[in-house]
mmCIF file of N, CA and C in Angstrom:
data_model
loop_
_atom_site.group_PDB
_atom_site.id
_atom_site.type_symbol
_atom_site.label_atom_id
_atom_site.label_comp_id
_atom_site.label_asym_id
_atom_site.label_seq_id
_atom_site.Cartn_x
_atom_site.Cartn_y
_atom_site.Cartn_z
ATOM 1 N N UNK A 1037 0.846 -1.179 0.000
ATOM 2 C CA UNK A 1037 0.000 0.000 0.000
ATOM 3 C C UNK A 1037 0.884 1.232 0.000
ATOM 4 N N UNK A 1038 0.638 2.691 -0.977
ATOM 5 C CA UNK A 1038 1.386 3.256 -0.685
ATOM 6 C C UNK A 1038 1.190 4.265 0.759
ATOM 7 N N UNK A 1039 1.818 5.143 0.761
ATOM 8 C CA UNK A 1039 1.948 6.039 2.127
ATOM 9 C C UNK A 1039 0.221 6.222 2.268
ATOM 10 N N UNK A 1040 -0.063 5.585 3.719
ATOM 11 C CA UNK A 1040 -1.392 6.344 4.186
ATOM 12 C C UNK A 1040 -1.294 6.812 5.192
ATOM 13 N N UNK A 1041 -2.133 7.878 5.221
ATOM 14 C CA UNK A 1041 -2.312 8.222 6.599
ATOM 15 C C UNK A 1041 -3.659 7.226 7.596
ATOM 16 N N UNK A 1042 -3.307 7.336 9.164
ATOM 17 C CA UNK A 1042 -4.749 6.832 9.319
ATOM 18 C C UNK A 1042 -5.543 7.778 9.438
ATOM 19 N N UNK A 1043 -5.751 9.392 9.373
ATOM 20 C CA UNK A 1043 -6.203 10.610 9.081
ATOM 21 C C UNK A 1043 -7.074 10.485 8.228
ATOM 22 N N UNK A 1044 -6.291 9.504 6.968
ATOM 23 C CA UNK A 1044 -7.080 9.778 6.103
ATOM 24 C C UNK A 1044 -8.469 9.440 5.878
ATOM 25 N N UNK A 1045 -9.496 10.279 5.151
ATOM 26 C CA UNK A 1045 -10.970 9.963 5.158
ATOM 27 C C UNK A 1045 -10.973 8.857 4.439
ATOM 28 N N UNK A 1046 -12.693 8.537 4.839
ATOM 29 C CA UNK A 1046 -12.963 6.880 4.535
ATOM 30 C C UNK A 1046 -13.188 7.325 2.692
ATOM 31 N N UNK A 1047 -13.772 8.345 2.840
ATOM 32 C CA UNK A 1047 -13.948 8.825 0.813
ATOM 33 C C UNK A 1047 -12.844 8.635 0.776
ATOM 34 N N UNK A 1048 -11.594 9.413 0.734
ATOM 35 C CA UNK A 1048 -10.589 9.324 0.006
ATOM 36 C C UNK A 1048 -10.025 7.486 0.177
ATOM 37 N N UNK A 1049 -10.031 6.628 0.856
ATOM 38 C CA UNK A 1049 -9.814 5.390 0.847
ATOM 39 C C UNK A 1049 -10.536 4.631 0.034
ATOM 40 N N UNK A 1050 -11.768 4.736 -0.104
ATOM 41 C CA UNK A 1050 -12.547 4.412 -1.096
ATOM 42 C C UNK A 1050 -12.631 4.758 -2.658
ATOM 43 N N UNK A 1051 -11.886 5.903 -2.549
ATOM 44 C CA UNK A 1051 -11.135 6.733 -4.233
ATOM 45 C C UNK A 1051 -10.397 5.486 -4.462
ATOM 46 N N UNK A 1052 -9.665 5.702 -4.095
ATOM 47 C CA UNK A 1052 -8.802 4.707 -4.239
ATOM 48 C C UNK A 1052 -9.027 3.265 -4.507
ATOM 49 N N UNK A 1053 -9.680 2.794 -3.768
ATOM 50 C CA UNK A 1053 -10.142 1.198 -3.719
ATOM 51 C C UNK A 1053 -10.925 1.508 -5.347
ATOM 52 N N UNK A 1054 -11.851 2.366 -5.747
ATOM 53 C CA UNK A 1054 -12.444 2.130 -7.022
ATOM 54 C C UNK A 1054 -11.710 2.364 -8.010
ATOM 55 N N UNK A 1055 -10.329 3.624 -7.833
ATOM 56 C CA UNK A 1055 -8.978 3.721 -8.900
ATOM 57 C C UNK A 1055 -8.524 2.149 -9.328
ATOM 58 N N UNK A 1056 -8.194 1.240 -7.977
ATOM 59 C CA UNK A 1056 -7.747 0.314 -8.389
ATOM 60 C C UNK A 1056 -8.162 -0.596 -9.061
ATOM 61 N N UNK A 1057 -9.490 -0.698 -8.572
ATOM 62 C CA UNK A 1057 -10.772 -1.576 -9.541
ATOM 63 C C UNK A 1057 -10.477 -1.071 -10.738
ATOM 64 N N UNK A 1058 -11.138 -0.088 -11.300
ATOM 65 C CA UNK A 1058 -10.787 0.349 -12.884
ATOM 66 C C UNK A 1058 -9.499 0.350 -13.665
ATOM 67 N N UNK A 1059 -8.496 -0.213 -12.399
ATOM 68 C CA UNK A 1059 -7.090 -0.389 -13.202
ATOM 69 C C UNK A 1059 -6.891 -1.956 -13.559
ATOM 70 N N UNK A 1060 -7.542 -2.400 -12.627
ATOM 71 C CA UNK A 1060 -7.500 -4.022 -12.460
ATOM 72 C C UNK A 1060 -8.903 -4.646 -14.009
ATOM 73 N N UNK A 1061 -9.748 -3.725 -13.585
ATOM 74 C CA UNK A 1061 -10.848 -4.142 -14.532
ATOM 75 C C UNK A 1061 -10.143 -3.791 -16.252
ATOM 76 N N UNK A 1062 -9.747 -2.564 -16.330
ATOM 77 C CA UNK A 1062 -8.911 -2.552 -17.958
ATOM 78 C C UNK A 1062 -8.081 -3.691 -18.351
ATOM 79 N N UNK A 1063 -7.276 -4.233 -17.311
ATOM 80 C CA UNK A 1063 -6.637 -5.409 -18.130
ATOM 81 C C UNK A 1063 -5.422 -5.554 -18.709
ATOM 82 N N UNK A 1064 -4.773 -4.184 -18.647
ATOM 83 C CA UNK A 1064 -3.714 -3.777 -19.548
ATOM 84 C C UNK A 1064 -2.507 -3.620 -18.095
ATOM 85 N N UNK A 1065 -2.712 -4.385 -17.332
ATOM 86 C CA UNK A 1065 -1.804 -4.575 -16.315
ATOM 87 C C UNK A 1065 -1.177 -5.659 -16.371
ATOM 88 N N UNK A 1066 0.256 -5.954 -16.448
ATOM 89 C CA UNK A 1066 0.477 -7.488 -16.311
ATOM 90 C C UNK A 1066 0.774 -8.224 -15.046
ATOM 91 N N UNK A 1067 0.464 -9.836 -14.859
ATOM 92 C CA UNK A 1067 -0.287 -10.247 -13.971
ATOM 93 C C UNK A 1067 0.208 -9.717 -12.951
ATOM 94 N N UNK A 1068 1.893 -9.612 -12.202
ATOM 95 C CA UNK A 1068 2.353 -9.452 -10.918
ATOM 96 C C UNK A 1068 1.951 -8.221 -10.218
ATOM 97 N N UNK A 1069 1.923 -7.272 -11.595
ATOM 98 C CA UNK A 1069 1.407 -5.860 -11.364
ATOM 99 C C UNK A 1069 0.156 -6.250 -10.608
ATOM 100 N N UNK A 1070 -0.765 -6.798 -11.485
ATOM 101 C CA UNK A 1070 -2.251 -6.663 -11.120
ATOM 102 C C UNK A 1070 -2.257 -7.483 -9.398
ATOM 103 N N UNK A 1071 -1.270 -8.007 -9.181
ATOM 104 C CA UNK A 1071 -1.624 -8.861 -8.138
ATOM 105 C C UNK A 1071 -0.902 -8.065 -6.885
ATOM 106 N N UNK A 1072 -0.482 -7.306 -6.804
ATOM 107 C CA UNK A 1072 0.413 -6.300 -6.399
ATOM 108 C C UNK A 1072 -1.241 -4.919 -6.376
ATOM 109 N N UNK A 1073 -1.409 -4.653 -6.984
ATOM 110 C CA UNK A 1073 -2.746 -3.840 -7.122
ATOM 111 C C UNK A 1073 -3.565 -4.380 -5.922
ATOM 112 N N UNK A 1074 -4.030 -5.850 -6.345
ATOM 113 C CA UNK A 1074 -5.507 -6.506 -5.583
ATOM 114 C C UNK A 1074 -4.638 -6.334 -4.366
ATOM 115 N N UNK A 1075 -3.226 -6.617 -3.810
ATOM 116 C CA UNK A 1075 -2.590 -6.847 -2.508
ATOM 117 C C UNK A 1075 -3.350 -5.291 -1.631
ATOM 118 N N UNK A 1076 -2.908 -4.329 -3.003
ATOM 119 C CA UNK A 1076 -2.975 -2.776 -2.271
ATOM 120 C C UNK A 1076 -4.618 -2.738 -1.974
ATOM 121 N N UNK A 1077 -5.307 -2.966 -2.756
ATOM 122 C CA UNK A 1077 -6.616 -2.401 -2.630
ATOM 123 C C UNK A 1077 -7.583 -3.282 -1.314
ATOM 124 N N UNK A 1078 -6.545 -4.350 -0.796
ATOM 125 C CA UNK A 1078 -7.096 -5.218 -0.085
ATOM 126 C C UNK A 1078 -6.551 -4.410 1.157
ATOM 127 N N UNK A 1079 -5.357 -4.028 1.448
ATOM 128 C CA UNK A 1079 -5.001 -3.498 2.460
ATOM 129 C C UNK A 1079 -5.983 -2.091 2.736
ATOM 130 N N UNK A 1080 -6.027 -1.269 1.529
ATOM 131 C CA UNK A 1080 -7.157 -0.370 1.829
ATOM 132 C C UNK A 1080 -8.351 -0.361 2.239
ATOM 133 N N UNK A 1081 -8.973 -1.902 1.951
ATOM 134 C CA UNK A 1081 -10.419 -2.509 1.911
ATOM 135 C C UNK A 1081 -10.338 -2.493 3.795
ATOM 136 N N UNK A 1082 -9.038 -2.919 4.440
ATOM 137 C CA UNK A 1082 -9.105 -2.971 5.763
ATOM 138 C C UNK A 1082 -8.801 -2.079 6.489
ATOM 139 N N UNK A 1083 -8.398 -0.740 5.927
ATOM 140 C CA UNK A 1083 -8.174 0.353 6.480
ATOM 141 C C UNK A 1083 -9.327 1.212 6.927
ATOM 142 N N UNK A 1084 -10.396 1.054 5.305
ATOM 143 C CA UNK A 1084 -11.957 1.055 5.322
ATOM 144 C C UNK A 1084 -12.699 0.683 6.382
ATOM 145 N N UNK A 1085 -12.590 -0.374 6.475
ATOM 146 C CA UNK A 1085 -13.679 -1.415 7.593
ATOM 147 C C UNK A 1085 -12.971 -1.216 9.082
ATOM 148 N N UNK A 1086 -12.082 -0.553 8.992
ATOM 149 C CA UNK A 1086 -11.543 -0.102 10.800
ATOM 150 C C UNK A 1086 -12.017 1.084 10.518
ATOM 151 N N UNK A 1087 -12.149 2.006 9.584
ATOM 152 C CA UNK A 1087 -12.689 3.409 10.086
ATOM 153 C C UNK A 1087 -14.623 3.047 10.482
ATOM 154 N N UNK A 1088 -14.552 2.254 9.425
ATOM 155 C CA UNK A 1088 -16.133 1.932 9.751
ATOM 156 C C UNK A 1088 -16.385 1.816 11.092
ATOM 157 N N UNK A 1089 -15.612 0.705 11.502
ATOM 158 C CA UNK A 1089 -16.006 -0.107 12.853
ATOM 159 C C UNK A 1089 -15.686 1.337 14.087
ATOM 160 N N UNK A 1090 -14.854 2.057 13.558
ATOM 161 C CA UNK A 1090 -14.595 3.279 15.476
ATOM 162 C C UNK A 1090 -15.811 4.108 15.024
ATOM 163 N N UNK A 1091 -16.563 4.350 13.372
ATOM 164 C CA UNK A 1091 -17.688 4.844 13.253
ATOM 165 C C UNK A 1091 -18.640 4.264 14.254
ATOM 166 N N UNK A 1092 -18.815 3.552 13.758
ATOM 167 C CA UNK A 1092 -19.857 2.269 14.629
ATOM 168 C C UNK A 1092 -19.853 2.960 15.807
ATOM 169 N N UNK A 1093 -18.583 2.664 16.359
ATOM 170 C CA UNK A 1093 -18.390 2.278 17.999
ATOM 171 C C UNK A 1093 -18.550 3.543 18.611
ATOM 172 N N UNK A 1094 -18.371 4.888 17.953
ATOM 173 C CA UNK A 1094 -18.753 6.041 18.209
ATOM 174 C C UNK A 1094 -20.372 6.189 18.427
ATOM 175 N N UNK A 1095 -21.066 5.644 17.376
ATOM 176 C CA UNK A 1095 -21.978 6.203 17.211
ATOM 177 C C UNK A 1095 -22.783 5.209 18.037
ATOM 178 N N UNK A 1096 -22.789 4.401 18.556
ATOM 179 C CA UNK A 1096 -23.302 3.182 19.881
ATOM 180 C C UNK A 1096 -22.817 4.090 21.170
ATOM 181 N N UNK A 1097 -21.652 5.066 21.232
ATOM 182 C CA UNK A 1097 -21.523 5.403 22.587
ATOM 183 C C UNK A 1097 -21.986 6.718 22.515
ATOM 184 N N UNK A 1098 -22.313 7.354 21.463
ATOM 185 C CA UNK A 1098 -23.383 8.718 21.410
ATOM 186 C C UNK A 1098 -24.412 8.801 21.806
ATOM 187 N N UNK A 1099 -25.287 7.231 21.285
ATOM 188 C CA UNK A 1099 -26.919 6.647 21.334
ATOM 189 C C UNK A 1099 -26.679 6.324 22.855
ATOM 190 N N UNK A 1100 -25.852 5.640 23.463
ATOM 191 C CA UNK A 1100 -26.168 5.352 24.942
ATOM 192 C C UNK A 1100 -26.156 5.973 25.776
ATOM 193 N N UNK A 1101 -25.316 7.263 25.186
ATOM 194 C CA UNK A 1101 -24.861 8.657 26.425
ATOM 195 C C UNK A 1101 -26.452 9.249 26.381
ATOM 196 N N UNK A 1102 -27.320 9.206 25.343
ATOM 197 C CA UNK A 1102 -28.290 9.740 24.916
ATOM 198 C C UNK A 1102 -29.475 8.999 25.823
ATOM 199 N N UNK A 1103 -29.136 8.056 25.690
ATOM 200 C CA UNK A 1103 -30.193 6.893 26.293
ATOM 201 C C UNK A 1103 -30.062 6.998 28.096
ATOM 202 N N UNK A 1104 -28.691 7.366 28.511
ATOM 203 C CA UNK A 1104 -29.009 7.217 29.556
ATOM 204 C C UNK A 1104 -29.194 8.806 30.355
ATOM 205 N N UNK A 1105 -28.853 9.405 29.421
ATOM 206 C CA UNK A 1105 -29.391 11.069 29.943
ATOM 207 C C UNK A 1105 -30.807 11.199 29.848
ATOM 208 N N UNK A 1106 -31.378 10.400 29.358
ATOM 209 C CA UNK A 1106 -32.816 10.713 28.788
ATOM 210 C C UNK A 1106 -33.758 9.962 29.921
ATOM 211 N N UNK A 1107 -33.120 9.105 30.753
ATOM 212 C CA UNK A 1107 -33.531 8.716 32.245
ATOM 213 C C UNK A 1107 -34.595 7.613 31.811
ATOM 214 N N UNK A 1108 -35.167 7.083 32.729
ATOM 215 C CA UNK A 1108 -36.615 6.406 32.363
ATOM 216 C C UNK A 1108 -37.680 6.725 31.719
ATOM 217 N N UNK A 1109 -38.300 6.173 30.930
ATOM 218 C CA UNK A 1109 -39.612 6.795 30.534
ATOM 219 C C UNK A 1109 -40.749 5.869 31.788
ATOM 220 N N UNK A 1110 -41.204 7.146 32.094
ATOM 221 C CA UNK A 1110 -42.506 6.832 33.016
ATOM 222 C C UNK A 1110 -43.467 6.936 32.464
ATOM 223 N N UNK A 1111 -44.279 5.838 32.785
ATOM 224 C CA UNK A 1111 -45.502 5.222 31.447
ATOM 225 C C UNK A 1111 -46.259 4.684 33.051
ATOM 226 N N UNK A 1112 -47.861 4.448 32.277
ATOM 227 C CA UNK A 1112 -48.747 3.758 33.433
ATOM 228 C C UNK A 1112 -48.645 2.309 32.900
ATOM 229 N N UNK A 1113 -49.562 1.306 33.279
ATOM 230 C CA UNK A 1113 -49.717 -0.379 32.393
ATOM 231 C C UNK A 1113 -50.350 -0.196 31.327
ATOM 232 N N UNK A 1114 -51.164 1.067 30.994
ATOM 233 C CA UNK A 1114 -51.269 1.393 29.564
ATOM 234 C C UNK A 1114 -50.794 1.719 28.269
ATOM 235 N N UNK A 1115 -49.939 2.358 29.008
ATOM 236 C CA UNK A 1115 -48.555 2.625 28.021
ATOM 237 C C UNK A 1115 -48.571 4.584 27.907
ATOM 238 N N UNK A 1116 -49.184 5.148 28.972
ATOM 239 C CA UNK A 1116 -49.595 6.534 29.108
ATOM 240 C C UNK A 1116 -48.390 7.361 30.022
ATOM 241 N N UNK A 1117 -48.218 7.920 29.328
ATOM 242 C CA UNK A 1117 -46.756 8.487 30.177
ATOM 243 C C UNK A 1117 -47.466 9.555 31.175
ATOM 244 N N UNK A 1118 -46.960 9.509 32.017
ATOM 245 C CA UNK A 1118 -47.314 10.605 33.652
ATOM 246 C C UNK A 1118 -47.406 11.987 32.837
ATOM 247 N N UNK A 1119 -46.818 12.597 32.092
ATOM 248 C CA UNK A 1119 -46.703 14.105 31.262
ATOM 249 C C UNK A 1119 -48.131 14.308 30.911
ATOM 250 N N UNK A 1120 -48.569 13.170 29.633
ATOM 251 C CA UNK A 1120 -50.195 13.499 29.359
ATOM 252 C C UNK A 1120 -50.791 13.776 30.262
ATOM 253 N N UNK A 1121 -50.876 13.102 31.763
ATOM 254 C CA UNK A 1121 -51.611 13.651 32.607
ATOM 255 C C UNK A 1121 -51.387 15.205 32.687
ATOM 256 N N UNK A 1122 -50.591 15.900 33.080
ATOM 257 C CA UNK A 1122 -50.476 16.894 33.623
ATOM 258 C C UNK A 1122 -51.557 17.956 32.575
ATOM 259 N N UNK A 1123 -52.152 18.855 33.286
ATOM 260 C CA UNK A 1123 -52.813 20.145 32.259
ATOM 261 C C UNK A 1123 -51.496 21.369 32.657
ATOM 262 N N UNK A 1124 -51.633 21.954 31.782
ATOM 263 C CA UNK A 1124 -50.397 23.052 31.321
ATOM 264 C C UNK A 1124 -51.423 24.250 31.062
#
């Protein structure tokens, strides 16, 4: 793979991964080259799927910070939250 950053955005990793496809898909590469290509675009493919995954893992600890600031919902056995009661 050449020089990456791990900075770098998941678009710009994905430029790339489809550059290589369209270099691999023309054909006009010979084989070691091309296999040397699939090596790179595979290493990028996993550079991809780790930015994905701290996406993920971010966005599960956003939803829970959310979830647990947001406290209980108080409901009756009806499913009527204590608020409707109140007149305003």
């Amino acid at each position: 793979m050449k020089k990456s950053s791990k900075s770098e955005s998941l678009e710009s990793i994905m430029g790339k991964i489809d550059d290589i496809i369209s270099e691999l898909e023309s054909g006009d590469k010979p084989l070691e080259d091309a296999v040397n290509s699939f090596r790179e675009a595979v290493e990028y493919y996993k550079l991809a799927r780790k930015k994905i995954k701290e996406a993920e893992l971010t966005i599960a600890e956003i939803t829970d910070d959310l979830e647990e600031s947001d406290g209980p919902d108080k409901t009756d056995e009806c499913g009527k939250s204590d608020i409707e009661d109140k007149e305003f």
